[in-house]
PDB file of C-alpha atoms in Angstrom:
ATOM      1  CA  MET A   1       0.045  -0.068  -0.245  1.00  0.00           C
ATOM      2  CA  ASP A   2       1.669   3.260  -1.271  1.00  0.00           C
ATOM      3  CA  LEU A   3       1.410   6.172   2.006  1.00  0.00           C
ATOM      4  CA  LEU A   4       2.584   9.044  -0.312  1.00  0.00           C
ATOM      5  CA  PRO A   5      -0.638  11.261  -1.639  1.00  0.00           C
ATOM      6  CA  LYS A   6       1.650  12.574  -3.651  1.00  0.00           C
ATOM      7  CA  LYS A   7       4.991  13.228  -5.673  1.00  0.00           C
ATOM      8  CA  ILE A   8       6.867  15.704  -2.830  1.00  0.00           C
ATOM      9  CA  THR A   9       9.118  17.665  -4.863  1.00  0.00           C
ATOM     10  CA  ASP A  10       9.604  20.685  -2.881  1.00  0.00           C
ATOM     11  CA  LYS A  11      13.694  20.739  -1.820  1.00  0.00           C
ATOM     12  CA  ALA A  12      13.240  22.286   1.332  1.00  0.00           C
ATOM     13  CA  VAL A  13      10.624  18.607   2.688  1.00  0.00           C
ATOM     14  CA  ILE A  14      12.782  16.756   1.610  1.00  0.00           C
ATOM     15  CA  GLU A  15      16.076  18.259   3.196  1.00  0.00           C
ATOM     16  CA  ASN A  16      14.003  18.347   6.769  1.00  0.00           C
ATOM     17  CA  LEU A  17      13.383  14.224   6.199  1.00  0.00           C
ATOM     18  CA  ILE A  18      16.842  13.271   5.727  1.00  0.00           C
ATOM     19  CA  PRO A  19      20.138  14.492   7.989  1.00  0.00           C
ATOM     20  CA  GLN A  20      22.399  15.066   5.260  1.00  0.00           C
ATOM     21  CA  LYS A  21      22.336  18.771   4.747  1.00  0.00           C
ATOM     22  CA  ALA A  22      23.469  21.303   1.343  1.00  0.00           C
ATOM     23  CA  PRO A  23      25.748  20.480  -0.524  1.00  0.00           C
ATOM     24  CA  PHE A  24      25.651  16.890   0.546  1.00  0.00           C
ATOM     25  CA  VAL A  25      21.935  15.982  -0.329  1.00  0.00           C
ATOM     26  CA  MET A  26      21.895  13.869  -3.073  1.00  0.00           C
ATOM     27  CA  VAL A  27      17.630  13.443  -3.129  1.00  0.00           C
ATOM     28  CA  ASP A  28      15.265  16.049  -4.573  1.00  0.00           C
ATOM     29  CA  SER A  29      12.366  13.803  -4.670  1.00  0.00           C
ATOM     30  CA  LEU A  30       9.984  11.189  -3.435  1.00  0.00           C
ATOM     31  CA  HIS A  31       7.968   9.078  -5.631  1.00  0.00           C
ATOM     32  CA  ALA A  32       6.619   6.636  -4.256  1.00  0.00           C
ATOM     33  CA  PHE A  33       6.461   5.391  -0.233  1.00  0.00           C
ATOM     34  CA  SER A  34       5.662   2.088   2.111  1.00  0.00           C
ATOM     35  CA  SER A  35       6.623   0.440   4.533  1.00  0.00           C
ATOM     36  CA  GLU A  36       8.400  -1.972   2.764  1.00  0.00           C
ATOM     37  CA  MET A  37       9.883   0.566  -0.646  1.00  0.00           C
ATOM     38  CA  ILE A  38      10.748   3.809  -1.542  1.00  0.00           C
ATOM     39  CA  THR A  39      11.295   5.374  -4.725  1.00  0.00           C
ATOM     40  CA  ALA A  40      13.348   8.453  -4.931  1.00  0.00           C
ATOM     41  CA  GLY A  41      15.072  10.465  -7.230  1.00  0.00           C
ATOM     42  CA  LEU A  42      18.021  12.989  -8.000  1.00  0.00           C
ATOM     43  CA  THR A  43      17.901  15.564 -11.455  1.00  0.00           C
ATOM     44  CA  VAL A  44      21.699  15.461 -11.774  1.00  0.00           C
ATOM     45  CA  THR A  45      23.217  19.145 -11.774  1.00  0.00           C
ATOM     46  CA  ALA A  46      26.477  21.466 -12.639  1.00  0.00           C
ATOM     47  CA  GLU A  47      27.070  22.771  -9.483  1.00  0.00           C
ATOM     48  CA  ASN A  48      26.275  19.025  -7.856  1.00  0.00           C
ATOM     49  CA  ILE A  49      30.123  18.072  -5.858  1.00  0.00           C
ATOM     50  CA  PHE A  50      29.752  14.974  -7.080  1.00  0.00           C
ATOM     51  CA  THR A  51      30.398  16.437 -10.857  1.00  0.00           C
ATOM     52  CA  GLN A  52      32.858  16.347 -13.057  1.00  0.00           C
ATOM     53  CA  ASN A  53      33.111  17.174 -16.554  1.00  0.00           C
ATOM     54  CA  ASN A  54      29.142  17.082 -16.663  1.00  0.00           C
ATOM     55  CA  VAL A  55      29.319  13.351 -15.204  1.00  0.00           C
ATOM     56  CA  PHE A  56      27.506  12.294 -12.403  1.00  0.00           C
ATOM     57  CA  GLN A  57      30.463   9.800 -10.761  1.00  0.00           C
ATOM     58  CA  GLU A  58      30.443   7.149  -8.823  1.00  0.00           C
ATOM     59  CA  PRO A  59      30.748   8.750  -5.157  1.00  0.00           C
ATOM     60  CA  GLY A  60      27.409  10.166  -5.924  1.00  0.00           C
ATOM     61  CA  VAL A  61      25.598   7.197  -7.463  1.00  0.00           C
ATOM     62  CA  ILE A  62      26.020   5.525  -4.179  1.00  0.00           C
ATOM     63  CA  GLU A  63      25.747   8.411  -1.754  1.00  0.00           C
ATOM     64  CA  HIS A  64      22.538   8.682  -3.823  1.00  0.00           C
ATOM     65  CA  MET A  65      21.522   5.343  -3.368  1.00  0.00           C
ATOM     66  CA  ALA A  66      22.161   5.452   0.038  1.00  0.00           C
ATOM     67  CA  GLN A  67      20.362   8.626   0.831  1.00  0.00           C
ATOM     68  CA  SER A  68      17.512   7.347  -0.833  1.00  0.00           C
ATOM     69  CA  VAL A  69      17.232   4.982   2.551  1.00  0.00           C
ATOM     70  CA  ALA A  70      17.579   7.654   4.262  1.00  0.00           C
ATOM     71  CA  LEU A  71      15.095   9.642   2.812  1.00  0.00           C
ATOM     72  CA  HIS A  72      12.797   6.140   3.918  1.00  0.00           C
ATOM     73  CA  THR A  73      13.864   6.444   7.221  1.00  0.00           C
ATOM     74  CA  GLY A  74      13.100   9.987   7.120  1.00  0.00           C
ATOM     75  CA  TYR A  75       9.587  10.188   6.092  1.00  0.00           C
ATOM     76  CA  ASP A  76       8.211   6.795   7.893  1.00  0.00           C
ATOM     77  CA  PHE A  77       9.270   8.972  11.282  1.00  0.00           C
ATOM     78  CA  PHE A  78       7.336  12.033   9.925  1.00  0.00           C
ATOM     79  CA  LEU A  79       4.340   9.905   9.034  1.00  0.00           C
ATOM     80  CA  LYS A  80       4.757   8.766  12.679  1.00  0.00           C
ATOM     81  CA  LYS A  81       5.238  12.280  14.088  1.00  0.00           C
ATOM     82  CA  GLU A  82       8.363  11.515  15.663  1.00  0.00           C
ATOM     83  CA  GLN A  83      11.956  12.877  14.862  1.00  0.00           C
ATOM     84  CA  ALA A  84      13.591  10.606  12.987  1.00  0.00           C
ATOM     85  CA  PRO A  85      16.957   8.901  14.411  1.00  0.00           C
ATOM     86  CA  THR A  86      20.462   9.713  12.534  1.00  0.00           C
ATOM     87  CA  GLY A  87      21.526   6.666  10.214  1.00  0.00           C
ATOM     88  CA  TYR A  88      24.634   5.172   9.082  1.00  0.00           C
ATOM     89  CA  ILE A  89      25.888   2.605   6.531  1.00  0.00           C
ATOM     90  CA  GLY A  90      27.086  -0.161   8.193  1.00  0.00           C
ATOM     91  CA  ALA A  91      27.624  -2.410   4.931  1.00  0.00           C
ATOM     92  CA  VAL A  92      27.639  -2.290   0.700  1.00  0.00           C
ATOM     93  CA  LYS A  93      27.092  -5.552  -1.081  1.00  0.00           C
ATOM     94  CA  LYS A  94      27.470  -6.167  -4.322  1.00  0.00           C
ATOM     95  CA  ILE A  95      26.947  -2.406  -6.204  1.00  0.00           C
ATOM     96  CA  THR A  96      27.267  -2.612 -10.176  1.00  0.00           C
ATOM     97  CA  ILE A  97      27.623   0.738 -11.832  1.00  0.00           C
ATOM     98  CA  GLU A  98      27.071  -0.008 -15.375  1.00  0.00           C
ATOM     99  CA  ARG A  99      26.862   3.575 -16.749  1.00  0.00           C
ATOM    100  CA  LEU A 100      27.255   7.032 -15.183  1.00  0.00           C
ATOM    101  CA  PRO A 101      24.429  10.129 -15.474  1.00  0.00           C
ATOM    102  CA  LYS A 102      24.595  13.383 -17.061  1.00  0.00           C
ATOM    103  CA  VAL A 103      23.856  16.750 -16.135  1.00  0.00           C
ATOM    104  CA  GLY A 104      20.009  16.751 -16.432  1.00  0.00           C
ATOM    105  CA  ASP A 105      19.439  13.427 -15.795  1.00  0.00           C
ATOM    106  CA  THR A 106      17.190  11.940 -13.497  1.00  0.00           C
ATOM    107  CA  LEU A 107      17.660   9.467 -11.386  1.00  0.00           C
ATOM    108  CA  LEU A 108      14.987   6.834  -9.501  1.00  0.00           C
ATOM    109  CA  THR A 109      16.419   4.798  -6.843  1.00  0.00           C
ATOM    110  CA  THR A 110      13.770   2.124  -5.572  1.00  0.00           C
ATOM    111  CA  VAL A 111      14.844   0.627  -2.593  1.00  0.00           C
ATOM    112  CA  ASN A 112      13.296  -2.381  -0.970  1.00  0.00           C
ATOM    113  CA  ILE A 113      13.493  -3.070   2.671  1.00  0.00           C
ATOM    114  CA  LEU A 114      14.959  -6.885   2.593  1.00  0.00           C
ATOM    115  CA  GLN A 115      15.170  -7.456   6.626  1.00  0.00           C
ATOM    116  CA  GLU A 116      14.755  -5.402   9.661  1.00  0.00           C
ATOM    117  CA  PHE A 117      15.575  -6.079  12.992  1.00  0.00           C
ATOM    118  CA  MET A 118      16.335  -3.921  16.431  1.00  0.00           C
ATOM    119  CA  GLY A 119      17.379  -0.905  14.143  1.00  0.00           C
ATOM    120  CA  ILE A 120      19.432  -2.607  11.532  1.00  0.00           C
ATOM    121  CA  THR A 121      18.002  -2.720   8.349  1.00  0.00           C
ATOM    122  CA  LEU A 122      19.419  -4.528   5.479  1.00  0.00           C
ATOM    123  CA  VAL A 123      18.076  -3.299   1.371  1.00  0.00           C
ATOM    124  CA  SER A 124      17.701  -3.855  -2.292  1.00  0.00           C
ATOM    125  CA  ILE A 125      18.429  -1.122  -4.262  1.00  0.00           C
ATOM    126  CA  SER A 126      18.266  -0.174  -7.850  1.00  0.00           C
ATOM    127  CA  THR A 127      18.552   2.861  -9.686  1.00  0.00           C
ATOM    128  CA  GLU A 128      17.173   4.046 -12.898  1.00  0.00           C
ATOM    129  CA  CYS A 129      18.175   7.210 -15.419  1.00  0.00           C
ATOM    130  CA  ASN A 130      15.831   7.075 -18.546  1.00  0.00           C
ATOM    131  CA  GLY A 131      14.343   3.648 -18.390  1.00  0.00           C
ATOM    132  CA  LYS A 132      17.342   1.735 -17.797  1.00  0.00           C
ATOM    133  CA  VAL A 133      18.920   0.337 -15.251  1.00  0.00           C
ATOM    134  CA  ILE A 134      22.369   1.944 -14.312  1.00  0.00           C
ATOM    135  CA  ALA A 135      23.097   0.833 -10.833  1.00  0.00           C
ATOM    136  CA  MET A 136      22.471  -2.190  -8.551  1.00  0.00           C
ATOM    137  CA  GLY A 137      23.200  -3.407  -5.385  1.00  0.00           C
ATOM    138  CA  GLU A 138      22.590  -3.963  -1.243  1.00  0.00           C
ATOM    139  CA  MET A 139      23.067  -2.560   1.794  1.00  0.00           C
ATOM    140  CA  LYS A 140      22.830  -2.362   5.813  1.00  0.00           C
ATOM    141  CA  THR A 141      22.039   0.662   7.616  1.00  0.00           C
ATOM    142  CA  ALA A 142      21.722   1.219  11.358  1.00  0.00           C
ATOM    143  CA  LEU A 143      19.764   3.782  13.620  1.00  0.00           C
ATOM    144  CA  ALA A 144      22.013   5.483  16.095  1.00  0.00           C
TER     145      ALA A 144
END
């Protein structure tokens, strides 16, 4: 069941849902949300700290993936009217990046919650650009 009434594209709202602050924000939209998944977006800009020569670099793609996970936690706690705790990446597994996006491209990342136990979450992540999967992998996150 999708608990998101409509797509959220207000950057101020998104930034209030994650612990990262500018210039280190790598998500700018929330497209779908449920207790088991989230789809988050990012439009690549020339000003992004991970953009070099009009190409969004690997660390930016991975950080976008991680912040998509953080956005799930932040929005979940927002719905509960609670303050979201800080989270940390515990492990990054099996990350593959097939292609790097360019300035103007929009990333859509879907995070599926595989397992949650005592503040530790295992997720699978898939990032699309222009309708094609360009990155995928798994992460384990822990709440502080």
